[in-house]
Amino acid sequence: MAQTDTATRGNWNSKLGFILAAAGSAVGLGNIWRFPTEAASNGGGAFLIIYLICCFLIGFPVMMAEISMGRKTGKNPVGAFKALSSNKFYPLIGMWGVLCGVMILSFYTVVAGWTVSYVLEEILFFAGNPEWATWIGNTGNGWLNAIFSVAFMSATVSIIMGGVSDGIERATKTLMPLLFVILIVLIGYVVMQPGSGKGLATYLRPDFSMVTPALIFDAMGQAFFSLSLGMGALITYGSYLSKKENVPQAAALVTTTDTIVAFLAGLLIIPTMYMAQAQGITIFNASGDLIAGPALIFQVLPSLFHELGGLWGAMLGITFFVLLSVAALTSTISLLEVPVSYAIDEFQIKRKKAAMYIGLGILAVSLVISFQTSLIGVLDTIFSQIGLPLGGILICLFLSYEWKVQNAFEELDTGNPGFSQSLVGKVWKVMVMIVCPIVILYNLLSPYL
Ligand code: TRP
């Protein structure tokens, strides 16, 4: 249905639409780039196990909390806190969330721009223009970063302008299946190549001696970032969800999809690194650790694709960066939707105008980061590593002790009758009231203890 009045809030057309949009938000650069390298450099299977525990024991309950607040109120993160409590202090939690989203989007856009520039880099290289390829693949060139950030932000803004069902839902319905297919094809190719077995072993063999408080801190931060939790993205997406739908089940599906994609991405990236090593490419840095982060994605992997050469190298290289771009786009739209829904609900600004101006504002920050890429690490630490778990604690505490679990149960029972009486329901109550806040807080403080 066409959305004629752009000031009204939208709705998902179907349950699948919500699942794909929420899973699209969750599945992003965090899964395909950050998760595999964290796992590889943090004890492989041991990190994987701790990460799974963080996702299902901590992330999943917080996700249910967010979706239930959103669906109950039909509001953006700030509006949801306003609607559920008369205390003026609580909407500040929502504002902190909106701020985290805005700041994460500002650096995410720059990295997303790199993924697009590397699609072109691979095309140019395999078209026989290695000099141009090197030129365009220079992530240290501020002007290039700025141009690709503008391009990526434009794509994000144009989807958000389309609204909930005609913009977000339609885009994610095409992009998510595409992402799955590309991922599976790439894994299929890579695991059959020489050298990849060693990578599989590094990835899956648990080294429990590496489990330290710092590792658990990393795994938890990664789980929050990957599941898009702690800043109200899922309050917002939940606000467009019909009362008929089953919230616990939807949250379980989104958590599982995101975890599966992260796991699969590990099956792709880590064997690929060892394949690269088998081709004589350095995959360890000077201190003996696996090369991680931007250097892995934008140096090690392209050199492998170039080394392979020919049709396979070209296909692998180009589709790999298309995969990353697609994953990034379904995530940036969820990050932009949060401040846009805030502007629509709270200031009655029309969707198109809100998307345009907020997108431009965030782009201004991205342009600064384009020339000052060292800011990415700083912003990531403040707004995702610390900001999201902090938001998660506050959401759990608010739900438990201000809105009250009984009221949340009423919302969760809508669409899933009897949930509050079920075992999962009872466990969830203990998790949001006690376990999640304590475990997250302990983890946040552990680096300083
Ligand atoms: N989850 C995305 C990823 O893994 C990033 C992301 C999108 C996000 N929306 C979010 C992170 C909202 C936190 C909050 O790349």
Short mmCIF file of C-alpha atoms and ligand atoms in Angstrom, two decimals:
data_model
loop_
_atom_site.label_atom_id
_atom_site.label_comp_id
_atom_site.label_asym_id
_atom_site.label_seq_id
_atom_site.Cartn_x
_atom_site.Cartn_y
_atom_site.Cartn_z
CA MET A 1 0.00 0.00 0.00
CA ALA A 2 1.33 3.40 -0.89
CA GLN A 3 1.97 5.62 2.05
CA THR A 4 0.18 8.80 1.16
CA ASP A 5 0.40 10.71 4.40
CA THR A 6 4.11 10.75 5.09
CA ALA A 7 3.60 12.10 8.58
CA THR A 8 1.77 8.99 9.80
CA ARG A 9 3.70 6.14 11.31
CA GLY A 10 3.97 3.04 9.15
CA ASN A 11 3.41 -0.63 9.78
CA TRP A 12 5.05 -3.81 8.58
CA ASN A 13 2.96 -5.54 5.95
CA SER A 14 3.76 -8.97 7.29
CA LYS A 15 5.50 -10.76 10.07
CA LEU A 16 8.21 -11.82 7.65
CA GLY A 17 8.69 -8.17 6.80
CA PHE A 18 9.48 -7.40 10.42
CA ILE A 19 11.77 -10.42 10.82
CA LEU A 20 13.73 -9.56 7.69
CA ALA A 21 14.01 -5.90 8.59
CA ALA A 22 15.14 -6.66 12.15
CA ALA A 23 17.49 -9.38 10.97
CA GLY A 24 18.76 -6.98 8.32
CA SER A 25 19.48 -4.45 11.02
CA ALA A 26 21.28 -7.07 13.04
CA VAL A 27 23.26 -8.64 10.21
CA GLY A 28 25.89 -6.13 9.20
CA LEU A 29 29.56 -5.32 9.18
CA GLY A 30 29.53 -6.44 12.80
CA ASN A 31 28.83 -10.01 11.72
CA ILE A 32 30.89 -10.31 8.61
CA TRP A 33 33.92 -8.36 9.59
CA ARG A 34 34.12 -7.85 13.33
CA PHE A 35 32.87 -11.18 14.61
CA PRO A 36 35.20 -13.50 12.66
CA THR A 37 38.33 -11.56 13.48
CA GLU A 38 37.41 -11.27 17.15
CA ALA A 39 36.83 -15.01 17.23
CA ALA A 40 40.07 -15.82 15.43
CA SER A 41 42.20 -13.69 17.68
CA ASN A 42 40.41 -14.63 20.92
CA GLY A 43 40.62 -18.37 21.27
CA GLY A 44 38.42 -19.49 18.34
CA GLY A 45 35.72 -21.86 19.58
CA ALA A 46 36.04 -20.50 23.13
CA PHE A 47 35.05 -17.01 21.96
CA LEU A 48 32.26 -18.56 19.92
CA ILE A 49 30.80 -20.32 22.98
CA ILE A 50 30.96 -17.20 25.16
CA TYR A 51 29.50 -15.16 22.32
CA LEU A 52 26.58 -17.60 21.95
CA ILE A 53 25.91 -17.38 25.68
CA CYS A 54 25.93 -13.56 25.50
CA CYS A 55 23.52 -13.57 22.54
CA PHE A 56 20.97 -16.00 23.90
CA LEU A 57 21.16 -15.41 27.66
CA ILE A 58 21.66 -11.65 27.64
CA GLY A 59 20.86 -10.36 24.14
CA PHE A 60 17.65 -12.27 23.57
CA PRO A 61 15.94 -11.11 26.81
CA VAL A 62 16.98 -7.50 26.13
CA MET A 63 15.63 -7.79 22.60
CA MET A 64 12.26 -8.95 23.93
CA ALA A 65 12.27 -6.03 26.35
CA GLU A 66 12.89 -3.55 23.52
CA ILE A 67 10.32 -4.99 21.13
CA SER A 68 7.65 -5.15 23.83
CA MET A 69 8.22 -1.50 24.80
CA GLY A 70 8.01 -0.46 21.16
CA ARG A 71 4.92 -2.43 20.34
CA LYS A 72 3.11 -1.42 23.51
CA THR A 73 3.62 2.30 22.91
CA GLY A 74 3.86 2.48 19.11
CA LYS A 75 6.59 5.06 19.61
CA ASN A 76 10.24 5.89 18.98
CA PRO A 77 12.68 5.25 21.86
CA VAL A 78 12.16 8.66 23.51
CA GLY A 79 8.38 8.58 23.07
CA ALA A 80 8.20 5.04 24.41
CA PHE A 81 9.78 6.03 27.74
CA LYS A 82 7.49 9.08 27.90
CA ALA A 83 4.42 6.95 27.31
CA LEU A 84 5.31 4.36 29.94
CA SER A 85 6.24 6.67 32.80
CA SER A 86 5.36 10.15 33.95
CA ASN A 87 8.84 10.68 35.37
CA LYS A 88 10.70 13.13 33.15
CA PHE A 89 14.05 11.48 33.80
CA TYR A 90 13.41 8.25 31.87
CA PRO A 91 13.11 9.66 28.33
CA LEU A 92 16.78 10.60 28.77
CA ILE A 93 17.53 6.89 28.35
CA GLY A 94 15.84 7.08 24.95
CA MET A 95 17.79 10.20 24.08
CA TRP A 96 21.04 8.50 24.98
CA GLY A 97 19.94 5.72 22.60
CA VAL A 98 19.20 8.16 19.79
CA LEU A 99 22.59 9.80 20.33
CA CYS A 100 24.38 6.44 20.25
CA GLY A 101 22.56 5.57 17.02
CA VAL A 102 23.49 8.87 15.39
CA MET A 103 27.15 8.53 16.35
CA ILE A 104 27.37 4.86 15.34
CA LEU A 105 25.79 5.72 11.99
CA SER A 106 28.32 8.50 11.43
CA PHE A 107 31.31 6.14 11.47
CA TYR A 108 29.45 3.11 10.11
CA THR A 109 28.72 5.15 6.98
CA VAL A 110 32.44 5.73 6.36
CA VAL A 111 33.25 2.04 6.68
CA ALA A 112 30.22 1.15 4.54
CA GLY A 113 31.59 3.59 1.95
CA TRP A 114 34.84 1.60 1.90
CA THR A 115 32.93 -1.59 1.11
CA VAL A 116 31.47 0.12 -1.96
CA SER A 117 34.81 1.58 -2.99
CA TYR A 118 36.25 -1.94 -2.86
CA VAL A 119 33.56 -3.27 -5.18
CA LEU A 120 34.97 -0.75 -7.67
CA GLU A 121 38.55 -1.57 -6.66
CA GLU A 122 38.00 -5.24 -7.50
CA ILE A 123 36.24 -4.44 -10.76
CA LEU A 124 39.04 -2.10 -11.83
CA PHE A 125 41.72 -4.59 -10.87
CA PHE A 126 40.19 -7.45 -12.79
CA ALA A 127 39.39 -5.19 -15.73
CA GLY A 128 43.16 -4.75 -16.05
CA ASN A 129 43.63 -1.39 -14.34
CA PRO A 130 45.66 -2.18 -11.21
CA GLU A 131 46.85 1.45 -10.84
CA TRP A 132 43.33 2.81 -10.76
CA ALA A 133 42.31 -0.02 -8.47
CA THR A 134 45.03 0.95 -5.99
CA TRP A 135 44.03 4.58 -6.23
CA ILE A 136 40.36 3.99 -5.51
CA GLY A 137 41.08 1.43 -2.80
CA ASN A 138 43.03 3.91 -0.69
CA THR A 139 41.09 4.18 2.55
CA GLY A 140 43.51 6.87 3.69
CA ASN A 141 42.28 9.30 1.04
CA GLY A 142 39.89 11.66 2.84
CA TRP A 143 38.28 12.99 -0.33
CA LEU A 144 37.49 9.51 -1.59
CA ASN A 145 36.13 8.54 1.83
CA ALA A 146 33.93 11.63 1.74
CA ILE A 147 32.57 10.83 -1.74
CA PHE A 148 31.71 7.24 -0.84
CA SER A 149 30.16 8.35 2.46
CA VAL A 150 27.92 10.77 0.56
CA ALA A 151 26.92 7.96 -1.79
CA PHE A 152 26.15 5.52 1.00
CA MET A 153 24.22 8.05 3.04
CA SER A 154 22.17 8.97 -0.05
CA ALA A 155 21.17 5.35 -0.52
CA THR A 156 20.22 5.07 3.15
CA VAL A 157 18.22 8.31 3.12
CA SER A 158 16.34 7.37 -0.04
CA ILE A 159 15.17 4.07 1.48
CA ILE A 160 14.11 5.74 4.75
CA MET A 161 12.19 8.37 2.78
CA GLY A 162 10.13 5.55 1.30
CA GLY A 163 8.75 4.74 4.74
CA VAL A 164 8.37 1.56 6.75
CA SER A 165 6.71 -0.86 4.35
CA ASP A 166 7.55 0.73 1.00
CA GLY A 167 11.09 1.64 2.01
CA ILE A 168 12.61 -0.51 4.74
CA GLU A 169 10.49 -3.63 4.29
CA ARG A 170 10.77 -3.67 0.52
CA ALA A 171 14.52 -3.10 0.54
CA THR A 172 15.27 -5.74 3.16
CA LYS A 173 13.01 -8.30 1.47
CA THR A 174 15.26 -8.18 -1.59
CA LEU A 175 18.60 -7.59 0.08
CA MET A 176 18.48 -10.24 2.81
CA PRO A 177 17.90 -13.25 0.53
CA LEU A 178 20.60 -11.87 -1.76
CA LEU A 179 22.98 -11.69 1.17
CA PHE A 180 22.28 -15.29 2.15
CA VAL A 181 22.88 -16.61 -1.33
CA ILE A 182 26.16 -14.73 -1.76
CA LEU A 183 27.39 -15.87 1.64
CA ILE A 184 26.64 -19.54 0.98
CA VAL A 185 28.23 -19.48 -2.48
CA LEU A 186 31.40 -17.85 -1.16
CA ILE A 187 31.70 -20.33 1.73
CA GLY A 188 31.17 -23.23 -0.66
CA TYR A 189 34.06 -22.05 -2.77
CA VAL A 190 36.44 -21.17 0.04
CA VAL A 191 36.18 -24.34 2.14
CA MET A 192 37.24 -26.39 -0.87
CA GLN A 193 40.48 -24.47 -1.34
CA PRO A 194 43.94 -25.48 -0.09
CA GLY A 195 44.87 -24.05 3.29
CA SER A 196 41.32 -23.44 4.43
CA GLY A 197 41.28 -26.49 6.74
CA LYS A 198 43.79 -24.85 9.05
CA GLY A 199 41.51 -21.84 9.26
CA LEU A 200 38.52 -24.01 10.14
CA ALA A 201 40.52 -25.58 12.95
CA THR A 202 41.62 -22.18 14.31
CA TYR A 203 38.03 -21.00 14.20
CA LEU A 204 36.34 -23.98 15.77
CA ARG A 205 38.91 -25.46 18.17
CA PRO A 206 38.28 -23.83 21.57
CA ASP A 207 41.27 -22.50 23.44
CA PHE A 208 39.85 -21.90 26.91
CA SER A 209 43.12 -20.53 28.23
CA MET A 210 42.27 -17.35 26.33
CA VAL A 211 39.04 -16.73 28.25
CA THR A 212 39.67 -13.61 30.34
CA PRO A 213 37.40 -10.83 31.64
CA ALA A 214 38.55 -8.75 28.69
CA LEU A 215 37.42 -11.46 26.29
CA ILE A 216 34.00 -11.69 27.93
CA PHE A 217 33.74 -7.89 27.77
CA ASP A 218 34.50 -8.04 24.04
CA ALA A 219 32.04 -10.86 23.42
CA MET A 220 29.26 -8.99 25.18
CA GLY A 221 29.94 -5.72 23.38
CA GLN A 222 30.00 -7.66 20.14
CA ALA A 223 26.67 -9.33 20.96
CA PHE A 224 24.98 -5.98 21.67
CA PHE A 225 26.38 -4.40 18.53
CA SER A 226 25.57 -7.38 16.36
CA LEU A 227 22.00 -7.77 17.61
CA SER A 228 21.43 -3.97 17.27
CA LEU A 229 20.54 -3.74 20.96
CA GLY A 230 20.74 -1.09 23.62
CA MET A 231 19.81 2.05 21.69
CA GLY A 232 16.19 1.50 20.82
CA ALA A 233 16.47 0.35 17.21
CA LEU A 234 14.23 -2.55 18.19
CA ILE A 235 11.90 -0.32 20.17
CA THR A 236 11.42 1.55 16.89
CA TYR A 237 11.06 -1.54 14.70
CA GLY A 238 8.77 -3.10 17.34
CA SER A 239 6.55 -0.02 17.21
CA TYR A 240 5.53 -0.92 13.65
CA LEU A 241 4.67 -4.51 14.60
CA SER A 242 1.07 -5.71 14.66
CA LYS A 243 -0.52 -6.77 17.96
CA LYS A 244 -1.27 -10.14 16.38
CA GLU A 245 2.38 -11.14 16.21
CA ASN A 246 4.26 -13.30 18.64
CA VAL A 247 7.04 -11.14 20.11
CA PRO A 248 9.12 -13.82 21.90
CA GLN A 249 9.11 -15.96 18.78
CA ALA A 250 10.04 -13.04 16.54
CA ALA A 251 12.90 -12.08 18.87
CA ALA A 252 14.11 -15.68 18.89
CA LEU A 253 14.09 -15.79 15.10
CA VAL A 254 16.03 -12.55 14.79
CA THR A 255 18.61 -13.61 17.38
CA THR A 256 19.06 -16.98 15.71
CA THR A 257 19.37 -15.54 12.20
CA ASP A 258 21.97 -13.03 13.31
CA THR A 259 23.97 -15.67 15.15
CA ILE A 260 23.85 -18.05 12.20
CA VAL A 261 25.10 -15.35 9.84
CA ALA A 262 27.93 -14.45 12.23
CA PHE A 263 28.88 -18.10 12.49
CA LEU A 264 28.78 -18.53 8.71
CA ALA A 265 30.84 -15.39 8.21
CA GLY A 266 33.48 -16.97 10.42
CA LEU A 267 33.43 -20.03 8.16
CA LEU A 268 34.12 -17.69 5.27
CA ILE A 269 36.64 -15.21 6.63
CA ILE A 270 38.95 -17.34 8.76
CA PRO A 271 39.54 -20.10 6.19
CA THR A 272 40.00 -17.32 3.61
CA MET A 273 42.81 -15.87 5.72
CA TYR A 274 44.60 -19.20 5.84
CA MET A 275 44.04 -19.62 2.14
CA ALA A 276 45.78 -16.29 1.79
CA GLN A 277 48.63 -17.58 3.94
CA ALA A 278 48.92 -20.64 1.71
CA GLN A 279 49.39 -18.17 -1.17
CA GLY A 280 52.25 -16.50 0.67
CA ILE A 281 50.32 -13.48 1.99
CA THR A 282 51.15 -12.33 5.54
CA ILE A 283 48.23 -12.80 7.88
CA PHE A 284 50.00 -12.11 11.17
CA ASN A 285 51.13 -8.70 12.32
CA ALA A 286 54.48 -7.82 13.87
CA SER A 287 53.39 -8.94 17.34
CA GLY A 288 52.27 -12.32 16.05
CA ASP A 289 48.52 -11.72 16.18
CA LEU A 290 46.18 -12.37 13.31
CA ILE A 291 45.66 -9.20 11.30
CA ALA A 292 42.18 -7.94 12.17
CA GLY A 293 39.82 -5.08 11.44
CA PRO A 294 40.11 -2.86 8.39
CA ALA A 295 43.52 -4.21 7.44
CA LEU A 296 42.11 -7.72 7.14
CA ILE A 297 39.12 -6.81 5.05
CA PHE A 298 40.70 -4.13 2.91
CA GLN A 299 44.25 -5.51 2.51
CA VAL A 300 44.63 -9.21 3.22
CA LEU A 301 41.48 -10.34 1.47
CA PRO A 302 41.92 -8.19 -1.67
CA SER A 303 45.49 -9.40 -2.03
CA LEU A 304 44.21 -12.96 -1.92
CA PHE A 305 41.60 -12.24 -4.61
CA HIS A 306 44.28 -10.63 -6.77
CA GLU A 307 46.65 -13.53 -6.19
CA LEU A 308 43.99 -16.03 -7.24
CA GLY A 309 43.37 -13.94 -10.33
CA GLY A 310 41.26 -15.01 -13.29
CA LEU A 311 37.56 -15.53 -13.24
CA TRP A 312 37.44 -17.08 -9.75
CA GLY A 313 39.45 -14.30 -8.19
CA ALA A 314 37.26 -11.70 -9.88
CA MET A 315 34.02 -13.33 -8.86
CA LEU A 316 35.14 -13.92 -5.31
CA GLY A 317 36.49 -10.39 -4.92
CA ILE A 318 33.56 -8.55 -6.41
CA THR A 319 30.81 -10.61 -4.76
CA PHE A 320 32.57 -10.45 -1.39
CA PHE A 321 32.42 -6.65 -1.34
CA VAL A 322 28.88 -6.62 -2.72
CA LEU A 323 27.97 -8.87 0.21
CA LEU A 324 29.51 -6.44 2.67
CA SER A 325 27.78 -3.46 1.06
CA VAL A 326 24.38 -5.17 1.19
CA ALA A 327 24.84 -6.16 4.82
CA ALA A 328 25.89 -2.62 5.68
CA LEU A 329 22.92 -1.03 3.92
CA THR A 330 20.25 -2.99 5.79
CA SER A 331 22.02 -1.91 9.00
CA THR A 332 22.43 1.79 8.19
CA ILE A 333 18.73 2.06 7.41
CA SER A 334 17.86 0.82 10.90
CA LEU A 335 20.31 3.28 12.43
CA LEU A 336 18.78 6.20 10.53
CA GLU A 337 15.20 5.13 11.20
CA VAL A 338 15.65 5.71 14.94
CA PRO A 339 16.27 9.50 14.89
CA VAL A 340 13.84 9.87 11.97
CA SER A 341 11.00 8.19 13.90
CA TYR A 342 11.90 10.39 16.87
CA ALA A 343 11.53 13.52 14.72
CA ILE A 344 8.28 12.29 13.17
CA ASP A 345 6.63 11.32 16.48
CA GLU A 346 7.88 14.04 18.77
CA PHE A 347 8.18 17.04 16.47
CA GLN A 348 5.56 16.17 13.81
CA ILE A 349 8.12 16.56 11.03
CA LYS A 350 7.23 14.84 7.76
CA ARG A 351 9.16 11.65 7.08
CA LYS A 352 10.86 12.83 3.87
CA LYS A 353 12.02 16.06 5.42
CA ALA A 354 13.17 14.35 8.61
CA ALA A 355 15.14 11.72 6.67
CA MET A 356 16.76 14.38 4.52
CA TYR A 357 17.87 16.77 7.24
CA ILE A 358 18.90 14.18 9.80
CA GLY A 359 20.79 12.30 7.09
CA LEU A 360 22.59 15.51 6.13
CA GLY A 361 23.44 16.26 9.76
CA ILE A 362 24.93 12.83 10.35
CA LEU A 363 26.75 13.02 7.03
CA ALA A 364 28.49 16.18 8.27
CA VAL A 365 30.00 14.10 11.07
CA SER A 366 30.89 11.32 8.60
CA LEU A 367 32.78 13.86 6.50
CA VAL A 368 34.94 14.83 9.47
CA ILE A 369 35.60 11.13 10.13
CA SER A 370 36.46 10.65 6.44
CA PHE A 371 39.50 12.84 6.94
CA GLN A 372 40.19 11.69 10.49
CA THR A 373 39.66 7.93 10.37
CA SER A 374 41.30 7.40 13.75
CA LEU A 375 38.06 8.75 15.22
CA ILE A 376 36.33 5.50 14.25
CA GLY A 377 37.96 3.55 17.08
CA VAL A 378 37.24 6.25 19.65
CA LEU A 379 33.57 6.61 18.68
CA ASP A 380 33.17 2.84 18.54
CA THR A 381 34.47 2.47 22.09
CA ILE A 382 32.27 5.21 23.53
CA PHE A 383 29.01 4.68 21.67
CA SER A 384 28.99 0.99 20.88
CA GLN A 385 31.28 -0.85 23.31
CA ILE A 386 30.15 1.17 26.34
CA GLY A 387 27.02 3.01 25.15
CA LEU A 388 25.00 0.00 24.00
CA PRO A 389 25.47 -2.27 27.05
CA LEU A 390 24.78 0.75 29.26
CA GLY A 391 21.55 1.36 27.35
CA GLY A 392 20.73 -2.33 27.76
CA ILE A 393 21.07 -2.15 31.55
CA LEU A 394 18.87 0.95 31.72
CA ILE A 395 16.20 -0.63 29.50
CA CYS A 396 16.06 -3.76 31.71
CA LEU A 397 15.88 -1.70 34.90
CA PHE A 398 13.24 0.62 33.50
CA LEU A 399 11.10 -2.26 32.30
CA SER A 400 11.42 -4.17 35.58
CA TYR A 401 11.07 -1.46 38.18
CA GLU A 402 9.21 1.41 36.53
CA TRP A 403 7.00 -0.01 33.79
CA LYS A 404 6.86 -3.33 35.72
CA VAL A 405 7.21 -6.87 34.46
CA GLN A 406 3.45 -7.61 34.79
CA ASN A 407 2.72 -4.89 32.24
CA ALA A 408 5.40 -6.16 29.90
CA PHE A 409 3.94 -9.64 30.28
CA GLU A 410 0.54 -8.31 29.25
CA GLU A 411 2.13 -7.04 26.04
CA LEU A 412 4.07 -10.26 25.46
CA ASP A 413 0.96 -12.39 26.06
CA THR A 414 -0.73 -10.43 23.25
CA GLY A 415 0.06 -12.57 20.24
CA ASN A 416 1.49 -15.34 22.44
CA PRO A 417 -1.22 -16.26 24.96
CA GLY A 418 0.11 -17.89 28.09
CA PHE A 419 3.69 -16.70 27.59
CA SER A 420 3.84 -15.15 31.07
CA GLN A 421 3.02 -18.52 32.61
CA SER A 422 5.45 -20.52 30.49
CA LEU A 423 8.91 -21.59 31.56
CA VAL A 424 10.54 -19.23 29.04
CA GLY A 425 8.40 -16.44 30.43
CA LYS A 426 9.48 -17.15 33.99
CA VAL A 427 13.13 -17.37 33.04
CA TRP A 428 12.82 -14.14 31.05
CA LYS A 429 11.47 -12.35 34.13
CA VAL A 430 14.50 -13.35 36.23
CA MET A 431 16.81 -12.41 33.39
CA VAL A 432 15.50 -8.85 32.84
CA MET A 433 14.99 -8.10 36.52
CA ILE A 434 18.22 -9.44 37.93
CA VAL A 435 20.65 -11.38 35.78
CA CYS A 436 20.99 -9.11 32.73
CA PRO A 437 21.52 -5.84 34.62
CA ILE A 438 24.07 -7.40 36.99
CA VAL A 439 25.99 -9.36 34.38
CA ILE A 440 26.10 -6.44 31.94
CA LEU A 441 27.15 -4.01 34.64
CA TYR A 442 29.83 -6.33 35.96
CA ASN A 443 31.13 -6.77 32.46
CA LEU A 444 31.16 -3.06 31.75
CA LEU A 445 33.17 -2.41 34.87
CA SER A 446 35.43 -5.45 34.65
CA PRO A 447 38.21 -3.77 32.64
CA TYR A 448 38.57 -1.30 35.52
CA LEU A 449 38.27 -3.76 38.41
N1 TRP B 1 23.98 -4.77 14.01
C1 TRP B 1 24.70 -4.10 12.98
C2 TRP B 1 25.97 -4.88 12.66
O1 TRP B 1 26.18 -5.93 13.15
C3 TRP B 1 24.99 -2.67 13.32
C4 TRP B 1 23.77 -1.94 13.75
C5 TRP B 1 22.69 -1.63 13.01
C6 TRP B 1 23.48 -1.50 15.05
N2 TRP B 1 21.75 -1.02 13.75
C7 TRP B 1 22.19 -0.93 15.01
C8 TRP B 1 24.19 -1.55 16.22
C9 TRP B 1 21.62 -0.42 16.15
C10 TRP B 1 23.58 -1.06 17.37
C11 TRP B 1 22.32 -0.50 17.35
O2 TRP B 1 26.77 -4.44 11.90
#
